[in-house]
Coordinates of C-alpha atoms and ligand atoms in Angstrom, one line a residue:
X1195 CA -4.6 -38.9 45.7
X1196 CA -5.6 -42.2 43.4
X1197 CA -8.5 -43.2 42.2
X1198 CA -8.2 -46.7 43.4
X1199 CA -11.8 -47.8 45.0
X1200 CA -11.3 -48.0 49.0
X1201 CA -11.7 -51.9 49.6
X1202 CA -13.0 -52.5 53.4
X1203 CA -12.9 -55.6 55.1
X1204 CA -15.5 -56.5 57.8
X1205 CA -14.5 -59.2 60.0
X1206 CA -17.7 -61.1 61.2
X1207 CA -21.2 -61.6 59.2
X1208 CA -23.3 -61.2 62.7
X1209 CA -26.0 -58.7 62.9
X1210 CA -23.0 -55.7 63.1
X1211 CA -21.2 -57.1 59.6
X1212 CA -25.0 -57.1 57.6
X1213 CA -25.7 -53.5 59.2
X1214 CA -22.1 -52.0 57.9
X1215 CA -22.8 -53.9 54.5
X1216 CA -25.8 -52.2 54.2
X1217 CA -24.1 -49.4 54.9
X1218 CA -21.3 -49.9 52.1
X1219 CA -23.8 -51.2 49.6
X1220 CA -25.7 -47.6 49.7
X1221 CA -22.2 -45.6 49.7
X1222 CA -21.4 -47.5 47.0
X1223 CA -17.9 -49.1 48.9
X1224 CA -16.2 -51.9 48.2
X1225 CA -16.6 -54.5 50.7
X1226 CA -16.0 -58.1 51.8
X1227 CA -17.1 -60.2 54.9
X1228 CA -15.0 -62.4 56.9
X1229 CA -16.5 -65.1 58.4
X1230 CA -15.4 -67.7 60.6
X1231 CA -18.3 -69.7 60.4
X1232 CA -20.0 -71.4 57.1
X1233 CA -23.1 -68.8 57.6
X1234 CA -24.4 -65.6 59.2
X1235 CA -25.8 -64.5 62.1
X1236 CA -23.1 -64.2 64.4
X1237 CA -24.6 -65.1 67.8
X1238 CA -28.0 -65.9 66.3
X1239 CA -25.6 -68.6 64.3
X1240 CA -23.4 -69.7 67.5
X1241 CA -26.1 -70.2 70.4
X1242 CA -29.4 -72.6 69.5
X1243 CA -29.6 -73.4 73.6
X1244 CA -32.8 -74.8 74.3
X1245 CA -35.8 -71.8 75.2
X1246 CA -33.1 -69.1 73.2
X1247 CA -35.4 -66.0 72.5
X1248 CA -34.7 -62.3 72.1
X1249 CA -35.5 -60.4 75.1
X1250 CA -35.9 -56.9 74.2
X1251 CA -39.1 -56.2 71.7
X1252 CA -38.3 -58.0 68.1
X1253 CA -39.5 -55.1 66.5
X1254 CA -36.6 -53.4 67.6
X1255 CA -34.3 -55.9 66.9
X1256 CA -34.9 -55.0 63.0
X1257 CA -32.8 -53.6 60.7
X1258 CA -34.4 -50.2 59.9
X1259 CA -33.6 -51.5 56.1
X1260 CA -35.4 -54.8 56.2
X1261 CA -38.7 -54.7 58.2
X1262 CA -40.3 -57.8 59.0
X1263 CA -43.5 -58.8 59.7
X1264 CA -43.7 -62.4 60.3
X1265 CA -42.3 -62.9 63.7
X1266 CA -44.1 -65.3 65.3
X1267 CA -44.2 -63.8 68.8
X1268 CA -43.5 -60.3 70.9
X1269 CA -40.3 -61.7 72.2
X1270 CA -38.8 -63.7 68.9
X1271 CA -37.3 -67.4 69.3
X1272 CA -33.5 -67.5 68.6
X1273 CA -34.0 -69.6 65.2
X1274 CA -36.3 -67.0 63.8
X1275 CA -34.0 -64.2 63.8
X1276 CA -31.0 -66.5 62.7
X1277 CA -33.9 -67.1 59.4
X1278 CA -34.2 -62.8 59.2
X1279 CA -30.4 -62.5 59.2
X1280 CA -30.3 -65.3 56.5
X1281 CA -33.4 -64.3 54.2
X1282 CA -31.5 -60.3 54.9
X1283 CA -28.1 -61.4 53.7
X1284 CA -29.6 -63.3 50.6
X1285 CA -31.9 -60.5 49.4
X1286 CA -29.7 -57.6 49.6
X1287 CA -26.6 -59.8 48.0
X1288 CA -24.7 -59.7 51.0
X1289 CA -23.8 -63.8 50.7
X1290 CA -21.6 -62.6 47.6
X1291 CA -19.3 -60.1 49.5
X1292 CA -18.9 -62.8 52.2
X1293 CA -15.9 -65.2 52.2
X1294 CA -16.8 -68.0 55.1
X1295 CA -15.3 -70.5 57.0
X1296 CA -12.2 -68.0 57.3
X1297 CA -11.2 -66.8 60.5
X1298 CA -9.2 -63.8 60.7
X1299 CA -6.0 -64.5 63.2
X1300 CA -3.7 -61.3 62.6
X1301 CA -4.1 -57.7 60.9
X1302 CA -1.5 -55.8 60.0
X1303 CA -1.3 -51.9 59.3
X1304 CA 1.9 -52.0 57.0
X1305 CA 1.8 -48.3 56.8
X1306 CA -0.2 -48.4 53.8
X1307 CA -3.1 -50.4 53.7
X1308 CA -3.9 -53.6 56.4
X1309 CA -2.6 -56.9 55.7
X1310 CA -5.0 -60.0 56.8
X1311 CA -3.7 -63.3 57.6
X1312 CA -6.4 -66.2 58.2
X1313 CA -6.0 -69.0 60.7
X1314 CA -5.3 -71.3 57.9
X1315 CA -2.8 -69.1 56.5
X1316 CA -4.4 -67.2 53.5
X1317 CA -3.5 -63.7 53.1
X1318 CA -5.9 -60.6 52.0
X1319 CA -5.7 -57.1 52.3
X1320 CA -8.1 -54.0 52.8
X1321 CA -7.3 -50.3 53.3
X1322 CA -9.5 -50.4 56.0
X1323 CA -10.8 -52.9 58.4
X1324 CA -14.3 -53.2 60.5
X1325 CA -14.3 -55.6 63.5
X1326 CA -17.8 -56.3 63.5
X1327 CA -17.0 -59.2 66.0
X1328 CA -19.7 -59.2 68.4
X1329 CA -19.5 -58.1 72.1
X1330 CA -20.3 -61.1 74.1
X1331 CA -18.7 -64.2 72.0
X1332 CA -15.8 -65.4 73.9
X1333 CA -17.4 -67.7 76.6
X1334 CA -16.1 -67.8 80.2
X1335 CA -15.8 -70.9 81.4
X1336 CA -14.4 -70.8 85.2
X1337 CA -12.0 -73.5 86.1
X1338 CA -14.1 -74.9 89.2
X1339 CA -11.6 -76.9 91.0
X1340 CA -11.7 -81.1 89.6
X1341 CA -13.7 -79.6 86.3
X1342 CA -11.5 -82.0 84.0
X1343 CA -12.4 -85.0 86.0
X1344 CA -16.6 -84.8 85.2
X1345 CA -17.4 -88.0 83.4
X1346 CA -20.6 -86.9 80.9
X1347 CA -21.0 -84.2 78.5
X1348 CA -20.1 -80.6 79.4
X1349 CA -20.4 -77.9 77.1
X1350 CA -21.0 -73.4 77.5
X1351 CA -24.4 -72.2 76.6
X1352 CA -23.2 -70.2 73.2
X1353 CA -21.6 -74.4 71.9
X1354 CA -25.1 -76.4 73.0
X1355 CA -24.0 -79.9 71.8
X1356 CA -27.3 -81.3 70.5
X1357 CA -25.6 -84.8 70.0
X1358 CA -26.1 -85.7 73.6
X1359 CA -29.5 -86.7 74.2
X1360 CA -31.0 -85.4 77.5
X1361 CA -33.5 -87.8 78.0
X1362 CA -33.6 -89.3 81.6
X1363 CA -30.4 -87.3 82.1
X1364 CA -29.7 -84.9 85.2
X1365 CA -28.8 -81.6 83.7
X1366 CA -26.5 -79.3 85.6
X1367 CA -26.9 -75.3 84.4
X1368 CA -24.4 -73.5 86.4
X1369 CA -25.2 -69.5 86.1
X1370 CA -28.2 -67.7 86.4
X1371 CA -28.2 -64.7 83.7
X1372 CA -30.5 -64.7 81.2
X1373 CA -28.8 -67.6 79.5
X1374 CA -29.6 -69.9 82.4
X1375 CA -32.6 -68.7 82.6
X1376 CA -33.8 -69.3 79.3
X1377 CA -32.3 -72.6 79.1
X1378 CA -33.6 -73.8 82.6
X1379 CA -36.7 -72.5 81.9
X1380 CA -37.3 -74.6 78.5
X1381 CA -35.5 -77.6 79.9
X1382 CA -38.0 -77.8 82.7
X1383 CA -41.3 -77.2 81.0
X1384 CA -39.9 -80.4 79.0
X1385 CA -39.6 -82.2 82.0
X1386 CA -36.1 -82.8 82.5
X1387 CA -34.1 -83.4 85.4
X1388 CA -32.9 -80.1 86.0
X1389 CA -30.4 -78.5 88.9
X1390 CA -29.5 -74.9 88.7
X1391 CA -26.5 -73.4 90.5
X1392 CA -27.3 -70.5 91.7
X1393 CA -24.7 -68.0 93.0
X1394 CA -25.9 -64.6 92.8
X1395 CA -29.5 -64.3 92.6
X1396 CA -30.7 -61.6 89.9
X1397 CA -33.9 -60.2 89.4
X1398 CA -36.1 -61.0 87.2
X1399 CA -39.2 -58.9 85.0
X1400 CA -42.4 -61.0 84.5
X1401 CA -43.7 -60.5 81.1
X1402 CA -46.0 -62.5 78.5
X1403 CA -44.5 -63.5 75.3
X1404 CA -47.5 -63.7 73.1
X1405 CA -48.1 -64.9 69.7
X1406 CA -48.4 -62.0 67.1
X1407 CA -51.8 -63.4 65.1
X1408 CA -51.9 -63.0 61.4
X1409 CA -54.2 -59.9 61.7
X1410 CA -51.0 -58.3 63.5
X1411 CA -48.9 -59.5 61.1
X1412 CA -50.8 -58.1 58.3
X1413 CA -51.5 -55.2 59.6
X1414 CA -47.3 -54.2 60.6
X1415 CA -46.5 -55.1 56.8
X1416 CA -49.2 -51.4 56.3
X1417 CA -46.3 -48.5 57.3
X1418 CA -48.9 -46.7 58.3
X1419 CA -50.9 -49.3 60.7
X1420 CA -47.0 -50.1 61.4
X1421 CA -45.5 -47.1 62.9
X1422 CA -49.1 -47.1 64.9
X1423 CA -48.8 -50.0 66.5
X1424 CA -45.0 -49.6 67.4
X1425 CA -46.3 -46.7 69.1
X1426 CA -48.4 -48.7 71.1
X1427 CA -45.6 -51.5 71.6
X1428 CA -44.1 -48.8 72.9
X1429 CA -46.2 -47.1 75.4
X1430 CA -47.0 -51.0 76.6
X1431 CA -43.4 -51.7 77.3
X1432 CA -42.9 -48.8 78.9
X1433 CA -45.8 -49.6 81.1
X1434 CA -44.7 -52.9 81.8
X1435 CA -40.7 -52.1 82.4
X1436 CA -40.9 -48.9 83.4
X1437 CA -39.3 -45.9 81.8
X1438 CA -35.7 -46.8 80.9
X1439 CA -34.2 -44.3 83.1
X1440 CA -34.1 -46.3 85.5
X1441 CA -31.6 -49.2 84.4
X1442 CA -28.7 -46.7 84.8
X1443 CA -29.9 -44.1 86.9
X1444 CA -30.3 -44.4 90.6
X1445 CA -33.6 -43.0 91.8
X1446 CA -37.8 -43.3 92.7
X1447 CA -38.0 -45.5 89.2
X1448 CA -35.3 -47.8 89.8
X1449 CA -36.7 -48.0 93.3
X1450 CA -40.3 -48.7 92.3
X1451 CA -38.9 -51.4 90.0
X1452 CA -37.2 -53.6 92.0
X1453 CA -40.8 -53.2 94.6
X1454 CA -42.4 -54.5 91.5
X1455 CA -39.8 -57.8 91.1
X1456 CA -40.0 -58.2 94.4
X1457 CA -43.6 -58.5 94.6
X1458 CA -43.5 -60.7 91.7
X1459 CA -41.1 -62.7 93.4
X1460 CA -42.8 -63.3 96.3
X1461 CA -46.7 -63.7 94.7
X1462 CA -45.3 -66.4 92.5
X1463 CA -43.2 -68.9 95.3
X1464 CA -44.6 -70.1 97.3
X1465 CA -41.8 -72.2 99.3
X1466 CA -39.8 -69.5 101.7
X1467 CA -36.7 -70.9 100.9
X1468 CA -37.1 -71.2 97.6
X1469 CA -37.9 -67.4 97.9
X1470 CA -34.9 -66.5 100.1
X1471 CA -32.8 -68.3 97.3
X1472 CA -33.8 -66.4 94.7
X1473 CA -34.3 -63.0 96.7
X1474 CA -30.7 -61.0 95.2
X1475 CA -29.9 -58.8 98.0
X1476 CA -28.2 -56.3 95.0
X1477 CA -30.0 -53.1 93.6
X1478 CA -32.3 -53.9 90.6
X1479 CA -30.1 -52.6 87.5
X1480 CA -26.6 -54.1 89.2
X1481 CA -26.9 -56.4 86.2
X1482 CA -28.9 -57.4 82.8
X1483 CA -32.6 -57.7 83.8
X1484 CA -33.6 -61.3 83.1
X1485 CA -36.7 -61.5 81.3
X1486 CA -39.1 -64.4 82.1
X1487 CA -42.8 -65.8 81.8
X1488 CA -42.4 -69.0 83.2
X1489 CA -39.0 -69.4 84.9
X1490 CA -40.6 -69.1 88.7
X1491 CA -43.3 -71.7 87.7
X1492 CA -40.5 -74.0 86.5
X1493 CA -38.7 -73.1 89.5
X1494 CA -40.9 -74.6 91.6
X1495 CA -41.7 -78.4 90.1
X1496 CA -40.5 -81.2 91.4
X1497 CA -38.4 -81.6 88.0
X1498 CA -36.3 -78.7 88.5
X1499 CA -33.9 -78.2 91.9
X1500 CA -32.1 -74.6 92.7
X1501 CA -28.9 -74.8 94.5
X1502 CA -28.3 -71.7 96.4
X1503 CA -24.8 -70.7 96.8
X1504 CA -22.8 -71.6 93.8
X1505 CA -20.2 -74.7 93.1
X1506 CA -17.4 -75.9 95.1
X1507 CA -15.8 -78.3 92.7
X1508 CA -16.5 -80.7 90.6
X1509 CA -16.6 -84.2 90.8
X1510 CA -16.8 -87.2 87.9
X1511 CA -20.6 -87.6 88.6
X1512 CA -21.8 -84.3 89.7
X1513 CA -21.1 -81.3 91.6
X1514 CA -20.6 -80.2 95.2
X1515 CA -22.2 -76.9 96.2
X1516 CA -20.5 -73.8 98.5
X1517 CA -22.0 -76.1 101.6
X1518 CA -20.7 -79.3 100.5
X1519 CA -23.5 -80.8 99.6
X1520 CA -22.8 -83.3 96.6
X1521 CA -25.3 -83.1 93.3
X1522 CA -25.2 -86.2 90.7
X1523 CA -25.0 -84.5 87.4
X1524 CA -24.9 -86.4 84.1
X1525 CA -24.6 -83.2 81.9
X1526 CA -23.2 -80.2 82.5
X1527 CA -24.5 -76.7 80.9
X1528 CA -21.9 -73.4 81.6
X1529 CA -24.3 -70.4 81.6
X1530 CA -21.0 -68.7 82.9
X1531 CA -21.6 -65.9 80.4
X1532 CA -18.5 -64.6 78.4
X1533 CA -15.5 -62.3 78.4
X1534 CA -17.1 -59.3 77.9
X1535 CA -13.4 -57.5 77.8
X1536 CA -12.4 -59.9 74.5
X1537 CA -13.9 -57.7 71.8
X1538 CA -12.2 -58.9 68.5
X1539 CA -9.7 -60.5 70.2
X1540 CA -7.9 -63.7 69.8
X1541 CA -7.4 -61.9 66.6
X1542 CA -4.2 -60.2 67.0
X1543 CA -4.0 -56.6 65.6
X1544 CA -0.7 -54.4 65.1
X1545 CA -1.3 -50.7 63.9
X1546 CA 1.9 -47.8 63.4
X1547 CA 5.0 -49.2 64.1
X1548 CA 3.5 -52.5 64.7
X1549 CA 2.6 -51.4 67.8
X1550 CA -0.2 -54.3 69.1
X1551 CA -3.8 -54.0 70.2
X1552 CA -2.5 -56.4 73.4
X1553 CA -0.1 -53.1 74.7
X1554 CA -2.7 -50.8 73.6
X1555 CA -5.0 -52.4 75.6
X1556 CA -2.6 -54.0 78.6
X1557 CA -3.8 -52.3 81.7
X1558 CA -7.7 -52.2 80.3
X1559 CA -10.1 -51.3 77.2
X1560 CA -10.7 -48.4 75.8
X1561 CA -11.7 -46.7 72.7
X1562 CA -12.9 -43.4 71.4
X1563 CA -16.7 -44.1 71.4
X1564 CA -16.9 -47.3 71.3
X1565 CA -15.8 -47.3 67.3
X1566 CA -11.8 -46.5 66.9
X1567 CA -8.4 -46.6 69.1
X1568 CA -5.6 -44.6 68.8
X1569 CA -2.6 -45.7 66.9
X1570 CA -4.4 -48.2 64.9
X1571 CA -5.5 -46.4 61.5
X1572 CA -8.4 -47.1 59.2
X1573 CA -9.3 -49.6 61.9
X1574 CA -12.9 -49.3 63.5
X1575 CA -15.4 -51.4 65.5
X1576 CA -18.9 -52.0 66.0
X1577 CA -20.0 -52.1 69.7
X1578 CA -16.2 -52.0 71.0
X1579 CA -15.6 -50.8 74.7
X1580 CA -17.9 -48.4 75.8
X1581 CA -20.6 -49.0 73.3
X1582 CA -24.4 -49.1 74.3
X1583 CA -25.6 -52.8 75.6
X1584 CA -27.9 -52.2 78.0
X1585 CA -30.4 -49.8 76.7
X1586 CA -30.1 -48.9 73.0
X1587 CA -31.5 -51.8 70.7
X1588 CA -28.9 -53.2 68.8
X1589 CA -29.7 -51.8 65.3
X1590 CA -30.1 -48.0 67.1
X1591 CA -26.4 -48.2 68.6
X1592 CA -25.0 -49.3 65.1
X1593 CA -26.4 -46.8 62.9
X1594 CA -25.2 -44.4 65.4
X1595 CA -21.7 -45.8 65.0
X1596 CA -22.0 -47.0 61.6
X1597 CA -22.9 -43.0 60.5
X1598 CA -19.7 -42.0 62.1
X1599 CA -16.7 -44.5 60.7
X1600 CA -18.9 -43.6 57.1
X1601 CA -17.5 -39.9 58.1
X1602 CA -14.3 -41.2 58.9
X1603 CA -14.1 -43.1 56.1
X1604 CA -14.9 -40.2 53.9
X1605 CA -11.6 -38.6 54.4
X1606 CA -10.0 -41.4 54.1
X1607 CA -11.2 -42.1 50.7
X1608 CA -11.0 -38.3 49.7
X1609 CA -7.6 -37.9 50.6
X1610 CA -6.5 -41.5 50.7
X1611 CA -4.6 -41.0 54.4
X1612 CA -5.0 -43.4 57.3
X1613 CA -7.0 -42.2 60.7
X1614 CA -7.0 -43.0 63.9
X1615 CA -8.3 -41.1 67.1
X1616 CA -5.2 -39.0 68.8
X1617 CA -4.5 -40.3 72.4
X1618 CA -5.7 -37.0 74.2
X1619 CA -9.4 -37.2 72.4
X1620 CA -9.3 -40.9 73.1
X1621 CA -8.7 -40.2 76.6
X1622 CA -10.8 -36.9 77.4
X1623 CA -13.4 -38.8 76.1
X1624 CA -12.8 -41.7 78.1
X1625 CA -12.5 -39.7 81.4
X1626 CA -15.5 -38.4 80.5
X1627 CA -17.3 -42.0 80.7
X1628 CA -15.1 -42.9 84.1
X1629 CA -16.6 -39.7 85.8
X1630 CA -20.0 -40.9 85.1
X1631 CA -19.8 -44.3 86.8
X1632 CA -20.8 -43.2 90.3
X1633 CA -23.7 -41.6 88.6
X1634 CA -24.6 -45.1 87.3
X1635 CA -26.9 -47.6 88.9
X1636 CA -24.1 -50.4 87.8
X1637 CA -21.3 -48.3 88.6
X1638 CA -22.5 -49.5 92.2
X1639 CA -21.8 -52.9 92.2
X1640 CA -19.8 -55.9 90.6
X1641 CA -20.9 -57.1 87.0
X1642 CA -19.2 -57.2 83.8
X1643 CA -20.2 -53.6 83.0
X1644 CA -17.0 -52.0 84.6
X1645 CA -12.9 -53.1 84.4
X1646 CA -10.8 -53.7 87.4
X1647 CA -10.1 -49.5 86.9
X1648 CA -13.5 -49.0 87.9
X1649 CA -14.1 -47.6 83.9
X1650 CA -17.4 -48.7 82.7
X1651 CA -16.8 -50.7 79.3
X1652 CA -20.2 -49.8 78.2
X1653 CA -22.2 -46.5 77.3
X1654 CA -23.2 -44.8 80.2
X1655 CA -25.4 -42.5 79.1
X1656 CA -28.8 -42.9 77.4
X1657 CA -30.0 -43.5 73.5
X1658 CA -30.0 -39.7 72.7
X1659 CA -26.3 -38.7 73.8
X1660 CA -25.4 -41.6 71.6
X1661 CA -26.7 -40.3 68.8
X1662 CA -25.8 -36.5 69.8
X1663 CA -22.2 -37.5 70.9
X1664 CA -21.7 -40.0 68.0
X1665 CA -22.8 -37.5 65.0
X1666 CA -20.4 -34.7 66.2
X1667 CA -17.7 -35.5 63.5
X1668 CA -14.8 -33.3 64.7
X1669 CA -11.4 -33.4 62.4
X1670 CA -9.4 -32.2 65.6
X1671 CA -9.6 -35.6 67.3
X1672 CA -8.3 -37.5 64.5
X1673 CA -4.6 -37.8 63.4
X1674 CA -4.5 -38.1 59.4
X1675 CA -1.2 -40.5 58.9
X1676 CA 0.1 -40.3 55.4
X1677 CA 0.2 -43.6 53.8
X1678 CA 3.7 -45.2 53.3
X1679 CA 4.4 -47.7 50.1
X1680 CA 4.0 -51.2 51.4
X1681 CA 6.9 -52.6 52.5
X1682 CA 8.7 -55.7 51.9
X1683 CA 5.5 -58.6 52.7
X1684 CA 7.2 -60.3 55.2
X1685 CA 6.3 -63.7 56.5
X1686 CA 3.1 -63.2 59.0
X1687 CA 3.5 -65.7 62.4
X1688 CA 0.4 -67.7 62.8
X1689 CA -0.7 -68.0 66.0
Ligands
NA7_2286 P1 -24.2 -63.5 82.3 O1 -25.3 -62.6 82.3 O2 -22.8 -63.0 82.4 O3 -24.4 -64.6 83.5 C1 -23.4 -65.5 83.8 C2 -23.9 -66.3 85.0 O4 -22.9 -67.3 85.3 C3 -24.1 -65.5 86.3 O5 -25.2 -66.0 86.9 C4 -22.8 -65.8 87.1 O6 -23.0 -65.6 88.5 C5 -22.7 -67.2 86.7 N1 -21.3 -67.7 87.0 C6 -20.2 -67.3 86.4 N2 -19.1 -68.0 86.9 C7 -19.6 -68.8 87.9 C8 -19.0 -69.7 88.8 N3 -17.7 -69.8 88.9 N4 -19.8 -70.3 89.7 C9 -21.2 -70.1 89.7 N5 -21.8 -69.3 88.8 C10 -21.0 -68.6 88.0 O7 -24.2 -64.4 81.0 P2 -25.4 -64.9 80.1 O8 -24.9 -65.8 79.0 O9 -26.5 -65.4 80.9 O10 -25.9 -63.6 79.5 C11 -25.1 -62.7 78.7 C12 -25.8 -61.8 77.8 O11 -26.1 -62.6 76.6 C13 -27.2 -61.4 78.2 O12 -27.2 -60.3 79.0 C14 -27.9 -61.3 76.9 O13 -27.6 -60.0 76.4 C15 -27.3 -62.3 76.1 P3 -22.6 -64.3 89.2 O14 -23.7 -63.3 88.9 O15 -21.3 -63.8 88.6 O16 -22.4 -64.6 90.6

């Protein structure tokens, strides 16, 4: 034992790094941010596509430690929250704990503490480390056959270049998640020229997006009136969406849903084929619910076209659909979505031995609950594989996980030892999630919920057993590694 401070390093200032610096801040650890980028905000920072919003209620989007009041609608624009994660980080005097514009390439467990190399070459070090990299922040970008040759701008929904001016300009959006479906639907209430590539079709919930008045705003800022009208939120959304069940359980709600978007679907087009190109033929719950007031109104102007069927290839000056049918396209939008299997990765981590995350992770991902892996000590994630996406709001899933890496860390700094999981309580619990995907409403069909192993990478059961299964802190699945003097530094290989 030493009475050396534990120093953490959190890799990422996105909503995850702010949350664990919160969490740090109270417990009174020492901490710094790594950021890539010059500022916060993670994905808020990253995407600024045209019609960006938040889709699940703003309100819960919060951080239970900084309430705010002043969102301008139900359903908050993209900018607004980037402002909240800003105005957050400056008042709580997060931006001093933050070291930007560095992007961590390699982390090294050296048997005593973790040595961090940036992508420019600096070195730092931390007795532990928190990947707080984001989930879905690696873009996918499929190599369509003759993608090199298009002539105009080309760019993936998360890297909008706003240099290139879309005035007059066809648009291509290839992808139809709620990406696409943001940006198509902004980009044709604008009036551009606007062709969406369609492949799968996904259903789609109806709901307003209204402005919160000042009388609203007023009276959420009362804790009182606040926790009153979240209630209410609540209860409406619930109405409105149904009871979350659903969205991972098979079953009467998940049926009546998808009877509700279909009805929607049909009362709002018109056009048969327009219809039959945006009926999905999968179960309602196969993949994120796309959230829309206005995208089947766009749909059907004479400004926007949807191309049923997906891309063939691409050509200099546009892009030939799965029936050979050629589209001019003068800019070209990927709303391919991202590699949901990348977690911190490019970043290359090596824990006991040196033993790398890449062999850890060769034949798939896995983690034990959604926070730690074995064999790589003092080394925990926010949202890693099999972490809640789908149902828990962000800031529930994190305290969740953020409570149990504090416990974690607690013995570490007590008796100054590395942790990791062991292997068989990684696995049991892991076999545990893999026994409940034919119980699951995606377990049932192809998205980017489950690996090639047919393991869902995200939490498959709902919001409570997250919080029940995450608080049990048991000793006996952890291996306590007795911390080595630092060896020689050796030169660290830059990738
Ligand atoms: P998603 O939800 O992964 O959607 C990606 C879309 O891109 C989806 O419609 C895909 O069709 C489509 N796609 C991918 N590759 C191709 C090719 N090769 N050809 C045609 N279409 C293709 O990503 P988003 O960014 O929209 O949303 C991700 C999350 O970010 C979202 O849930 C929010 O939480 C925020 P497919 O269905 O695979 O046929």
């Amino acid at each position: 034992m030493t009475d050396k401070p534990l120093k953490v390093a959190i890799i990422g200032a996105g909503m995850g790094g702010l949350f664990m610096a919160e969490q740090f801040r109270v417990a009174g650890i020492d901490y710094t941010i790594f950021e890539k980028a010059p500022q916060v905000g993670g994905t808020w920072y990253a995407n600024t596509y045209p019609g960006l919003h938040v889709d699940v209620l703003t309100r819960s989007y919060e951080f239970p430690f900084a309430r705010h009041h002043g969102w301008s609608r139900r359903y908050a624009p993209g900018p607004e929250v980037q402002d909240y994660l800003v105005r957050v980080a400056k008042s709580r005097g997060f931006m001093e704990h933050i070291t930007f514009s560095t992007e961590i390439a390699q982390a090294n467990f050296n048997g005593k503490e973790w040595e961090l190399t940036a992508k420019d070459g600096r070195h730092f070090s931390a007795d532990a480390v928190i990947a707080a990299t984001g989930f879905l922040r690696v873009p996918s970008i499929p190599s369509l056959p003759g993608k090199d040759t298009f002539a105009g701008p080309s760019f993936h929904s998360s890297a909008w270049d706003h240099s290139v001016d879309l005035k007059g300009k066809r648009i291509g959006v290839i992808g139809t998640g709620s990406s696409g479906v943001q940006i198509v639907t902004e980009l044709g209430r604008q009036g551009h020229h606007v062709t969406q590539f369609v492949r799968t079709p996904q259903w789609m919930m109806i709901r307003k997006n209204p402005k919160i008045s000042l009388i609203e705003r007023i009276l959420l800022a009362i804790p009182g009136t606040a926790k009153l009208m979240d209630a209410h939120m609540k209860r409406m959304r619930v109405k409105i969406e149904g009871p979350d069940s659903w969205r991972f359980r098979p079953g009467p709600d998940r049926d009546r849903a998808r009877a509700q978007f279909a009805a929607e679907l049909s009362q709002a087009i018109a056009d048969p084929e327009l219809r039959e190109k945006l009926t999905p033929t999968e179960l309602a719950g196969c993949k994120r619910i796309a959230k829309t007031e206005f995208y089947y109104q766009v749909a059907q102007q004479a400004n926007v076209k949807i191309v049923a069927g997906g891309v063939a290839g691409i050509e200099p000056a546009g892009l030939v659909d799965s029936r050979g049918a050629f589209h001019p396209i003068d800019v070209l939008v990927y709303a391919t979505g991202f590699d949901s299997h990348a977690y911190m990765r490019p970043m290359q981590v090596r824990g006991i031995g040196g033993i790398s995350l890449e062999d850890i992770w060769k034949n798939a991902v896995f983690s034990y609950k959604g926070v730690a892996i074995p064999r790589i000590p003092n080394f925990f994630m926010l949202n890693g594989p099999f972490a809640p996406v789908n149902l828990i709001p962000p800031p529930a899933g994190m305290a969740d996980q953020a409570k149990l890496i504090l416990n974690i860390l607690n013995v570490v700094r007590r008796d100054r030892v590395a942790v990791a999981p062991t292997e068989e309580a990684t696995f049991r619990f892991r076999d545990e999630v893999r026994a409940e995907l034919p119980l699951t409403t995606f377990g049932e069909c192809h998205n980017w919920f489950t690996d090639q192993s047919g393991t869902p990478i995200v939490w498959p059961w709902n919001r409570a057993e997250h919080t029940r299964r995450l608080s049990e802190f048991e000793m006996d699945d952890f291996e306590r590694i007795p911390l080595a003097p630092a060896p020689q530094a050796t030169e660290l290989e830059l990738s």
